Amino acid sequence: MRKYFNKITAVLTPVALLATVSCTDLDETIYSELSKDNFYNNKVEIMQGVLRPFTHMQAWLAPTGQNGFYFHSESSADQIAWPQKGRHGYDGGDHVRLHRHEWTDQEPRLRNAWALMWEGLGYVNAVLEDLESIDYIGAGLNDEEMASILSEVRVMRSYHYMRIMDMWGNVPIVTTVGTPLNPQNNTRAEVFAFVKEELEANVEKLQPLSQGLVGRVSKAAGYAMLSELYLNAEVWAGTPMYDESIKYSDKVINGEGGSLTGSMSLDPNILGPFSNQNQLSSENIFQFAFSRKGGFSFGWGGFFSGYGNMSRALDVTYSGWNAFVVTPNAFDAYTENDLRKKEWFLFGPQTDYNTGEPILGTEEYDGQPLVYVNNIRRNSEGATGVGSMTEGEENSGARFHKYRSGISDDPNYQENDYVIYRLTEIYFNKAEAIMRKNGGSANTEAVELINASRKRSFNDADWTTAAYTTGSLTMDELLAERGREFIFEGKRRTDLIRFGKFTTGTWWDHSPSDPTRALFPIPHVQISLNPNLTQNPGY
């Protein structure tokens, strides 16, 4: 499906959507003369419409530098932080407030997240309205094909609502662009019921996952959404639904929704799901089909890369803002013999990829070897202790190395897709649902599910002591292992909330916060624009 992405960025859904299209940084040309009456003439044009929301969704879901779901999900949790580093990164204190749960309803980044995500929902609704009234027979589709396409768009809308509900809870349910003009909040339970009904009604009409469905919503992706939805039902709707989560987890695990490689299985390589050929990973379920060759690459460099001097360490052409770092407690959560600690992070002395010469700092360590350390404090000034969000330096904290672009002359350089769901998560979902049904205790099946994933991260000689047992796999340990396995994948806030740790937990430079912080505030400007919206408690 990557060929569609090469065309879709030049085509806007032929309906007036919202007034904030320019915020998506997609370099798109708006053809104002397009309408549903002179577009959607064939299957390619129909798929351009269907895939348009994907080119927008990457802006708020993937860590590509936008201030959407990913930014708020990770920066408010216990594994990733964006501390001030000397003269860089204070940015009005918003990173500090987010880490410490001290945000307000007037945060610019939160306002951007709301706009991005609701704009994306507008794109989905607009496409659905168009497709429900076109002459699809004349465009070369039959009834079954069109039913599947409509279901794909409805499932995509459900996913948007699941993420919006996760962040803000009580939000309007809007299915028609611009109607009503000032919608009222629905309760979170009502939004949950809407998502549930839409997914259940449409998932079986989706096409099974295959190489041709990379970058689209497949049946396996729909099953994965239901696995997550039901796992979080107790938080989102007030009713546990763990049997349902297990049911849809099993559908994914058993391959009932298809797979990328002919059979659904865990990737034996811990780097496989994130490589620059990860559309071939046996465990990936739902992903953005990014492609540098197609002009639509996964640009994680802004958030995760160091300054320009760090491009030499990886022999790449991109650099970043030296923004996100790993919190000391998150890096310490890995044992030294855990292969993920070695492979998924940049740590210690940084050297030139080609020459082996030390890379030199440019700020606090200007002219000195750059060495990433597991603390965030002013070491150059003799500081000791735990440090804080305002005391970082250019080398503070371990860094991201989970996705690998390849070196700059790699034929597949920056061809990485961004993974939204992978099979490992479904294993964890099923194991957690089993344990919650069992009063928090693990049985043999739960242990086997987690060990199947964890075993990849240890050498054979270390596995005997690293393997979980029914006694050692507690709920706290399951949360810790989820953190180790899914670090950088945009899931940590949701997990902490489900485990009751988001507002009660203590981690580096963070103390327990008010329970109302489990929801973000609706931005103040939105309340001002729409008097029918009701603010979340605590704001």
Coordinates of C-alpha atoms in Angstrom, one line a residue:
M1 CA 0.0 0.0 0.0
R2 CA 3.0 2.4 0.1
K3 CA 2.3 3.5 -3.5
Y4 CA -0.9 5.1 -2.3
F5 CA 1.0 7.2 0.3
N6 CA 3.1 8.7 -2.5
K7 CA -0.1 10.1 -4.0
I8 CA -2.3 10.8 -1.1
T9 CA -0.2 13.6 0.4
A10 CA -1.1 15.7 -2.6
V11 CA -4.9 15.2 -2.2
L12 CA -7.1 16.6 0.4
T13 CA -10.4 14.9 1.2
P14 CA -12.9 16.8 -1.0
V15 CA -14.9 18.3 1.8
A16 CA -14.2 21.5 3.9
L17 CA -12.9 20.0 7.1
L18 CA -11.4 22.3 9.7
A19 CA -9.6 25.6 9.6
T20 CA -6.3 24.2 11.0
V21 CA -5.1 22.0 8.1
S22 CA -1.7 23.6 8.0
C23 CA -0.6 22.2 11.4
T24 CA 0.0 18.8 10.1
D25 CA 3.3 19.5 8.2
L26 CA 2.4 17.3 5.3
D27 CA 3.3 19.7 2.5
E28 CA 0.0 19.0 0.9
T29 CA -1.5 20.9 -2.0
I30 CA -5.2 21.7 -1.6
Y31 CA -7.2 21.3 -4.7
S32 CA -10.3 23.4 -3.9
E33 CA -12.0 22.3 -7.1
L34 CA -12.2 18.7 -5.9
S35 CA -15.5 17.3 -4.7
K36 CA -17.0 13.9 -4.2
D37 CA -18.8 14.4 -7.5
N38 CA -15.6 14.7 -9.6
F39 CA -13.3 12.5 -7.4
Y40 CA -13.6 8.8 -6.4
N41 CA -13.8 7.8 -10.0
N42 CA -11.9 4.5 -9.5
K43 CA -10.4 2.3 -6.8
V44 CA -7.1 4.2 -6.6
E45 CA -9.0 7.5 -5.9
I46 CA -11.2 5.8 -3.4
M47 CA -8.2 4.4 -1.6
Q48 CA -6.6 7.9 -1.6
G49 CA -9.6 9.1 0.3
V50 CA -9.5 6.1 2.7
L51 CA -5.8 6.6 3.4
R52 CA -5.9 10.3 3.8
P53 CA -6.5 10.1 7.6
F54 CA -3.3 8.0 7.9
T55 CA -1.1 10.8 6.6
H56 CA -2.6 13.0 9.4
M57 CA -2.7 10.4 12.1
Q58 CA 1.1 10.0 12.1
A59 CA 1.3 13.6 13.2
W60 CA -0.4 12.9 16.5
L61 CA 0.3 9.2 17.1
A62 CA 3.9 8.6 16.0
P63 CA 6.9 10.3 17.7
T64 CA 7.6 12.5 14.7
G65 CA 7.9 15.8 16.6
Q66 CA 4.2 16.8 16.9
N67 CA 2.6 17.4 20.2
G68 CA -0.1 14.7 20.1
F69 CA -1.0 11.5 21.9
Y70 CA 2.6 10.1 21.9
F71 CA 4.1 13.2 23.4
H72 CA 1.6 13.4 26.3
S73 CA 1.4 9.7 26.9
E74 CA 5.2 9.2 27.4
S75 CA 6.2 12.6 28.9
S76 CA 3.7 12.3 31.7
A77 CA 4.8 8.8 32.6
D78 CA 7.8 7.2 34.3
Q79 CA 10.2 6.3 31.6
I80 CA 10.8 9.3 29.3
A81 CA 11.5 12.9 30.1
W82 CA 12.5 16.1 28.3
P83 CA 14.5 17.9 30.9
Q84 CA 16.1 21.3 30.6
K85 CA 19.7 20.8 29.5
G86 CA 21.6 24.0 30.3
R87 CA 20.4 26.7 28.0
H88 CA 18.2 24.3 26.0
G89 CA 14.8 22.7 26.5
Y90 CA 13.1 24.7 29.1
D91 CA 10.4 25.8 26.6
G92 CA 8.3 27.8 29.1
G93 CA 8.4 24.9 31.6
D94 CA 5.9 22.7 29.9
H95 CA 8.1 19.6 29.9
V96 CA 8.6 20.1 33.6
R97 CA 4.9 20.5 34.3
L98 CA 4.0 17.5 32.2
H99 CA 6.5 15.2 34.0
R100 CA 5.4 16.5 37.5
H101 CA 1.7 16.4 36.6
E102 CA 1.4 20.1 37.2
W103 CA -0.1 21.0 33.8
T104 CA -3.0 23.5 33.4
D105 CA -5.8 23.8 30.9
Q106 CA -3.9 26.4 29.0
E107 CA -0.9 24.3 27.9
P108 CA 0.0 25.1 24.2
R109 CA 1.1 21.6 23.5
L110 CA -2.1 20.1 24.9
R111 CA -4.1 22.5 22.8
N112 CA -2.2 21.3 19.8
A113 CA -2.8 17.7 20.7
W114 CA -6.6 18.4 20.9
A115 CA -6.6 20.2 17.5
L116 CA -4.5 17.5 15.8
M117 CA -6.6 14.6 17.1
W118 CA -10.0 16.1 16.4
E119 CA -8.9 17.3 13.0
G120 CA -7.9 13.7 12.3
L121 CA -11.4 12.6 13.4
G122 CA -12.8 15.2 11.0
Y123 CA -10.9 13.7 8.1
V124 CA -12.3 10.3 9.0
N125 CA -15.9 11.5 9.2
A126 CA -15.5 13.4 6.0
V127 CA -14.2 10.4 4.1
L128 CA -17.0 8.2 5.5
E129 CA -19.6 10.7 4.4
D130 CA -18.2 10.9 0.9
L131 CA -17.9 7.1 0.5
E132 CA -21.4 6.4 1.7
S133 CA -22.9 8.3 -1.2
I134 CA -20.6 7.6 -4.2
D135 CA -21.2 5.3 -7.2
Y136 CA -18.8 2.6 -6.2
I137 CA -20.1 0.2 -8.8
G138 CA -19.2 2.7 -11.5
A139 CA -15.8 3.0 -9.8
G140 CA -15.2 -0.7 -10.2
L141 CA -16.0 -2.1 -6.8
N142 CA -18.6 -4.7 -5.8
D143 CA -20.8 -4.7 -2.8
E144 CA -18.5 -6.8 -0.6
E145 CA -15.4 -4.7 -1.4
M146 CA -17.2 -1.5 -0.6
A147 CA -18.6 -2.9 2.6
S148 CA -15.1 -3.8 3.7
I149 CA -13.8 -0.3 2.8
L150 CA -16.6 1.4 4.7
S151 CA -15.9 -0.8 7.7
E152 CA -12.2 0.0 7.5
V153 CA -13.0 3.7 7.8
R154 CA -15.4 3.1 10.7
V155 CA -12.8 1.1 12.6
M156 CA -10.3 3.9 12.0
R157 CA -12.8 6.3 13.5
S158 CA -13.2 4.0 16.5
Y159 CA -9.4 4.0 17.0
H160 CA -9.4 7.8 17.0
Y161 CA -12.1 7.8 19.6
M162 CA -10.3 5.3 21.7
R163 CA -7.2 7.5 21.9
I164 CA -9.2 10.7 22.5
M165 CA -11.2 8.9 25.2
D166 CA -8.0 7.7 26.8
M167 CA -6.7 11.3 27.1
W168 CA -9.8 13.3 27.9
G169 CA -12.5 10.9 29.0
N170 CA -15.8 12.7 28.6
V171 CA -15.8 14.0 25.0
P172 CA -18.5 14.6 22.3
I173 CA -19.4 11.8 19.9
V174 CA -19.5 13.5 16.5
T175 CA -20.1 11.4 13.4
T176 CA -20.9 14.2 10.9
V177 CA -18.6 17.0 10.0
G178 CA -19.8 20.3 11.5
T179 CA -23.0 18.8 13.0
P180 CA -23.8 19.8 15.7
L181 CA -21.8 23.0 15.6
N182 CA -21.3 23.0 19.4
P183 CA -21.6 19.4 20.6
Q184 CA -22.0 18.4 24.2
N185 CA -19.8 16.0 26.1
N186 CA -20.7 12.4 26.2
T187 CA -19.7 10.4 29.3
R188 CA -16.6 8.2 28.9
A189 CA -18.8 5.1 29.3
E190 CA -20.9 6.3 26.4
V191 CA -17.8 6.9 24.3
F192 CA -16.6 3.4 25.2
A193 CA -19.9 1.9 24.2
F194 CA -19.8 3.7 20.9
V195 CA -16.3 2.4 20.2
K196 CA -17.2 -1.1 21.3
E197 CA -20.3 -1.2 19.1
E198 CA -18.6 0.2 16.0
L199 CA -15.6 -2.2 16.3
E200 CA -17.8 -5.3 17.0
A201 CA -20.1 -4.4 14.0
N202 CA -17.2 -3.8 11.5
V203 CA -14.2 -5.9 12.4
E204 CA -15.3 -9.1 10.8
K205 CA -15.8 -7.2 7.5
L206 CA -12.2 -6.2 7.3
Q207 CA -9.7 -7.9 5.1
P208 CA -7.1 -10.2 6.8
L209 CA -3.7 -8.8 7.3
S210 CA -1.2 -9.4 4.5
Q211 CA 1.6 -7.6 2.8
G212 CA -1.0 -5.8 0.7
L213 CA -2.6 -4.4 3.9
V214 CA 0.6 -2.8 5.3
G215 CA -0.5 0.7 6.2
R216 CA -4.2 -0.1 6.3
V217 CA -6.7 -1.4 8.9
S218 CA -6.8 -5.1 8.7
K219 CA -8.9 -7.7 10.6
A220 CA -5.9 -8.4 12.8
A221 CA -5.6 -4.7 13.6
G222 CA -9.3 -4.6 14.5
Y223 CA -8.9 -7.6 16.8
A224 CA -5.9 -5.9 18.5
M225 CA -7.9 -2.8 19.1
L226 CA -10.6 -4.9 20.8
S227 CA -8.0 -6.7 22.8
E228 CA -6.8 -3.3 24.2
L229 CA -10.3 -1.8 24.5
Y230 CA -11.6 -4.6 26.7
L231 CA -8.4 -4.8 28.7
N232 CA -9.0 -1.1 29.7
A233 CA -12.8 -1.5 30.1
E234 CA -12.6 -1.3 33.9
V235 CA -11.0 2.1 33.7
W236 CA -12.8 3.4 30.6
A237 CA -16.3 2.1 31.3
G238 CA -16.3 1.0 34.9
T239 CA -16.9 -2.7 34.1
P240 CA -14.2 -5.4 33.8
M241 CA -14.3 -7.2 30.5
Y242 CA -11.3 -9.5 30.7
D243 CA -12.9 -12.5 29.1
E244 CA -13.6 -10.4 26.0
S245 CA -10.0 -9.2 25.9
I246 CA -8.8 -12.8 26.0
K247 CA -11.2 -13.7 23.2
Y248 CA -9.8 -11.1 20.8
S249 CA -6.3 -11.7 21.9
D250 CA -6.7 -15.3 21.0
K251 CA -8.0 -14.3 17.6
V252 CA -4.8 -12.4 16.9
I253 CA -2.5 -15.1 18.4
N254 CA -4.2 -17.8 16.4
G255 CA -3.8 -15.9 13.2
E256 CA -7.6 -15.5 12.6
G257 CA -6.9 -11.9 11.5
G258 CA -4.1 -12.8 9.1
S259 CA -0.5 -11.9 9.3
L260 CA 2.3 -10.3 7.3
T261 CA 4.4 -13.4 6.8
G262 CA 1.8 -16.2 6.5
S263 CA 1.7 -17.1 10.1
M264 CA 1.4 -14.9 13.2
S265 CA 4.4 -15.4 15.5
L266 CA 6.8 -13.5 17.7
D267 CA 9.9 -12.1 15.9
P268 CA 12.9 -14.1 17.2
N269 CA 15.0 -10.9 16.9
I270 CA 14.3 -8.1 19.4
L271 CA 15.3 -5.6 16.7
G272 CA 13.2 -7.1 14.0
P273 CA 9.9 -5.3 14.7
F274 CA 11.7 -2.0 14.5
S275 CA 14.2 -2.5 11.7
N276 CA 14.2 -0.6 8.3
Q277 CA 12.5 -3.7 6.9
N278 CA 10.0 -4.2 9.6
Q279 CA 7.1 -4.6 7.3
L280 CA 8.5 -8.2 7.1
S281 CA 8.4 -8.8 10.8
S282 CA 6.3 -11.8 11.7
E283 CA 4.8 -10.1 14.8
N284 CA 3.8 -6.7 13.5
I285 CA 0.1 -6.2 13.2
F286 CA -0.7 -2.5 12.5
Q287 CA 1.8 0.1 11.4
F288 CA 2.2 3.4 9.5
A289 CA 3.7 2.5 6.1
F290 CA 6.5 5.1 6.2
S291 CA 8.9 5.2 3.3
R292 CA 11.9 7.5 2.6
K293 CA 11.9 6.3 -1.0
G294 CA 8.2 7.3 -1.2
G295 CA 8.9 10.7 0.3
F296 CA 7.1 10.0 3.6
S297 CA 9.8 8.8 6.1
F298 CA 9.4 8.1 9.8
G299 CA 11.2 11.1 11.3
W300 CA 11.8 10.3 14.9
G301 CA 15.0 12.3 14.9
G302 CA 13.4 15.5 16.4
F303 CA 12.4 14.0 19.7
F304 CA 15.0 11.3 20.0
S305 CA 18.3 12.3 18.3
G306 CA 21.0 14.4 19.8
Y307 CA 22.4 17.5 18.2
G308 CA 24.1 17.4 14.8
N309 CA 27.3 16.0 16.3
M310 CA 25.5 12.7 17.1
S311 CA 24.7 11.9 13.5
R312 CA 28.3 10.6 13.2
A313 CA 27.6 8.0 15.9
L314 CA 25.1 6.3 13.7
D315 CA 26.3 7.4 10.2
V316 CA 22.9 9.0 9.5
T317 CA 21.9 12.3 7.9
Y318 CA 19.4 13.4 10.5
S319 CA 19.8 15.0 13.9
G320 CA 17.5 16.3 16.5
W321 CA 16.8 18.6 19.5
N322 CA 18.5 16.5 22.1
A323 CA 15.1 16.2 23.7
F324 CA 13.8 12.9 25.2
V325 CA 16.0 11.0 27.6
V326 CA 15.4 7.9 29.6
T327 CA 14.7 8.5 33.3
P328 CA 17.3 6.9 35.6
N329 CA 14.7 4.7 37.2
A330 CA 13.6 3.3 33.8
F331 CA 17.2 2.5 32.7
D332 CA 17.9 0.9 36.1
A333 CA 14.9 -1.4 35.6
Y334 CA 16.9 -3.5 33.2
T335 CA 19.5 -6.0 34.5
E336 CA 22.9 -5.8 33.0
N337 CA 22.4 -9.1 31.1
D338 CA 19.2 -8.0 29.5
L339 CA 19.9 -7.7 25.8
R340 CA 17.3 -4.9 25.5
K341 CA 19.5 -2.7 27.7
K342 CA 22.4 -3.1 25.2
E343 CA 20.4 -2.9 22.0
W344 CA 17.6 -0.4 22.5
F345 CA 19.6 2.4 24.1
L346 CA 22.6 4.7 23.3
F347 CA 24.7 4.8 26.5
G348 CA 28.2 5.5 27.6
P349 CA 31.0 6.9 25.3
Q350 CA 29.8 8.0 21.9
T351 CA 32.2 7.3 19.0
D352 CA 32.2 8.0 15.2
Y353 CA 30.6 5.0 13.4
N354 CA 33.3 4.9 10.7
T355 CA 36.5 6.0 12.5
G356 CA 35.9 5.0 16.1
E357 CA 37.1 8.4 17.3
P358 CA 35.3 10.0 20.2
I359 CA 32.4 12.3 19.5
L360 CA 32.9 15.6 21.3
G361 CA 30.4 17.6 23.2
T362 CA 29.3 21.0 22.1
E363 CA 27.7 22.5 25.3
E364 CA 28.7 21.6 28.9
Y365 CA 31.3 19.2 27.5
D366 CA 32.5 21.3 24.5
G367 CA 35.6 19.7 23.1
Q368 CA 35.4 16.8 25.5
P369 CA 34.3 13.2 24.8
L370 CA 30.5 12.9 24.9
V371 CA 29.5 10.2 27.4
Y372 CA 25.8 9.5 28.0
V373 CA 25.3 8.9 31.8
N374 CA 22.4 7.5 33.8
N375 CA 21.6 10.7 35.8
I376 CA 20.1 14.1 35.0
R377 CA 22.1 16.7 37.0
R378 CA 24.8 19.3 36.6
N379 CA 27.8 17.0 36.8
S380 CA 30.0 19.6 35.1
E381 CA 29.4 21.8 38.1
G382 CA 30.1 19.1 40.7
A383 CA 26.4 18.2 41.4
T384 CA 25.5 15.0 43.2
G385 CA 22.1 13.5 44.1
V386 CA 19.1 12.6 41.9
G387 CA 19.0 15.8 40.0
S388 CA 15.8 17.2 38.5
M389 CA 13.9 18.2 35.3
T390 CA 15.7 21.6 35.3
E391 CA 19.3 20.4 36.0
G392 CA 20.1 18.4 32.9
E393 CA 23.2 18.6 30.6
E394 CA 23.8 17.6 27.0
N395 CA 24.8 14.1 28.0
S396 CA 22.1 13.4 30.6
G397 CA 20.3 10.1 30.4
A398 CA 20.4 7.0 28.2
R399 CA 19.0 7.6 24.7
F400 CA 16.7 6.0 22.2
H401 CA 18.1 3.3 19.9
K402 CA 15.1 1.0 19.4
Y403 CA 14.3 1.9 15.8
R404 CA 17.3 1.5 13.5
S405 CA 17.3 3.5 10.3
G406 CA 20.4 1.8 8.9
I407 CA 23.5 3.8 7.9
S408 CA 23.1 6.5 5.2
D409 CA 24.1 4.3 2.3
D410 CA 21.9 1.4 3.3
P411 CA 19.5 0.5 0.4
N412 CA 16.7 0.6 2.9
Y413 CA 17.8 3.6 4.8
Q414 CA 14.9 5.1 6.8
E415 CA 12.4 2.7 5.4
N416 CA 11.1 1.9 8.9
D417 CA 7.4 1.7 9.5
Y418 CA 6.1 2.9 12.9
V419 CA 4.5 0.1 14.8
I420 CA 1.1 0.7 16.5
Y421 CA 0.4 -2.9 17.5
R422 CA 2.6 -6.0 17.6
L423 CA 1.9 -9.5 18.7
T424 CA 4.0 -9.2 21.8
E425 CA 1.5 -6.7 23.2
I426 CA -1.3 -9.1 22.6
Y427 CA 0.6 -11.8 24.5
F428 CA 0.9 -9.3 27.4
N429 CA -2.8 -8.3 27.2
K430 CA -3.9 -11.9 27.4
A431 CA -1.5 -12.7 30.3
E432 CA -2.7 -9.6 32.2
A433 CA -6.4 -10.4 31.7
I434 CA -5.8 -14.0 32.9
M435 CA -4.0 -12.6 36.1
R436 CA -6.7 -10.1 36.8
K437 CA -9.4 -12.7 36.6
N438 CA -7.2 -14.8 38.9
G439 CA -7.0 -12.2 41.7
G440 CA -3.7 -10.9 40.5
S441 CA -1.9 -14.2 40.5
A442 CA -0.2 -15.8 37.5
N443 CA -1.0 -19.3 36.3
T444 CA 1.1 -21.4 33.9
E445 CA -0.4 -20.0 30.8
A446 CA 0.2 -16.4 31.8
V447 CA 3.8 -17.2 32.7
E448 CA 4.4 -18.9 29.3
L449 CA 3.0 -16.0 27.4
I450 CA 5.3 -13.5 29.1
N451 CA 8.3 -15.8 29.0
A452 CA 7.8 -16.4 25.3
S453 CA 8.6 -12.7 24.8
R454 CA 11.1 -12.2 27.6
K455 CA 13.3 -15.1 26.5
R456 CA 14.5 -13.2 23.4
S457 CA 16.2 -10.7 25.7
F458 CA 18.6 -13.1 27.4
N459 CA 21.4 -15.5 26.4
D460 CA 20.8 -19.1 27.0
A461 CA 23.2 -19.1 30.0
D462 CA 21.2 -16.4 31.7
W463 CA 17.7 -17.6 30.9
T464 CA 17.5 -20.1 33.8
T465 CA 17.5 -17.2 36.4
A466 CA 15.7 -14.7 34.1
A467 CA 12.6 -16.8 33.4
Y468 CA 9.5 -16.0 35.3
T469 CA 7.6 -18.5 37.5
T470 CA 4.0 -18.4 38.8
G471 CA 5.5 -17.1 42.0
S472 CA 7.8 -14.3 40.5
L473 CA 5.3 -13.0 38.0
T474 CA 3.3 -10.7 40.2
M475 CA 1.2 -7.8 39.0
D476 CA 3.9 -5.3 39.9
E477 CA 6.4 -7.3 38.0
L478 CA 4.1 -7.6 35.0
L479 CA 3.9 -3.8 34.9
A480 CA 7.7 -3.5 35.2
E481 CA 8.2 -6.0 32.4
R482 CA 5.6 -4.1 30.2
G483 CA 7.7 -1.0 30.8
R484 CA 10.9 -2.8 29.8
E485 CA 9.4 -4.3 26.7
F486 CA 7.3 -1.4 25.4
I487 CA 9.6 1.5 26.2
F488 CA 9.4 4.3 23.6
E489 CA 6.2 2.8 22.1
G490 CA 3.7 5.4 23.4
K491 CA 1.8 3.1 25.8
R492 CA 3.2 3.8 29.3
R493 CA 0.6 6.4 30.6
T494 CA -2.3 4.0 29.7
D495 CA -0.6 1.1 31.4
L496 CA 0.2 3.1 34.6
I497 CA -3.4 4.2 34.8
R498 CA -4.7 0.7 34.4
F499 CA -2.4 -0.6 37.1
G500 CA -3.3 2.3 39.5
K501 CA 0.2 3.8 39.5
F502 CA -0.1 6.9 37.3
T503 CA -1.2 9.3 40.0
T504 CA -0.1 7.3 43.1
G505 CA 3.4 6.3 41.9
T506 CA 6.7 8.0 42.7
W507 CA 9.6 8.0 40.2
W508 CA 12.5 10.3 39.3
D509 CA 11.6 13.9 40.0
H510 CA 7.9 13.0 40.3
S511 CA 5.7 12.6 43.4
P512 CA 2.1 11.3 43.6
S513 CA -0.4 13.7 42.1
D514 CA -4.1 14.3 42.4
P515 CA -6.4 11.5 41.1
T516 CA -7.9 13.9 38.6
R517 CA -4.6 14.0 36.7
A518 CA -5.6 10.6 35.2
L519 CA -7.4 12.7 32.6
F520 CA -6.1 15.8 30.8
P521 CA -8.1 19.0 30.8
I522 CA -10.1 20.0 27.8
P523 CA -8.0 23.0 26.6
H524 CA -9.4 26.3 27.9
V525 CA -9.7 27.8 24.4
Q526 CA -12.0 24.9 23.4
I527 CA -14.3 25.6 26.4
S528 CA -14.4 29.2 25.4
L529 CA -15.3 28.4 21.8
N530 CA -17.9 25.8 22.7
P531 CA -20.0 26.7 25.7
N532 CA -21.6 23.2 25.6
L533 CA -18.4 21.5 26.7
T534 CA -17.9 20.7 30.4
Q535 CA -14.4 20.7 31.8
N536 CA -13.0 17.6 33.4
P537 CA -12.9 17.6 37.3
G538 CA -9.9 19.2 38.9
Y539 CA -9.4 21.9 36.3

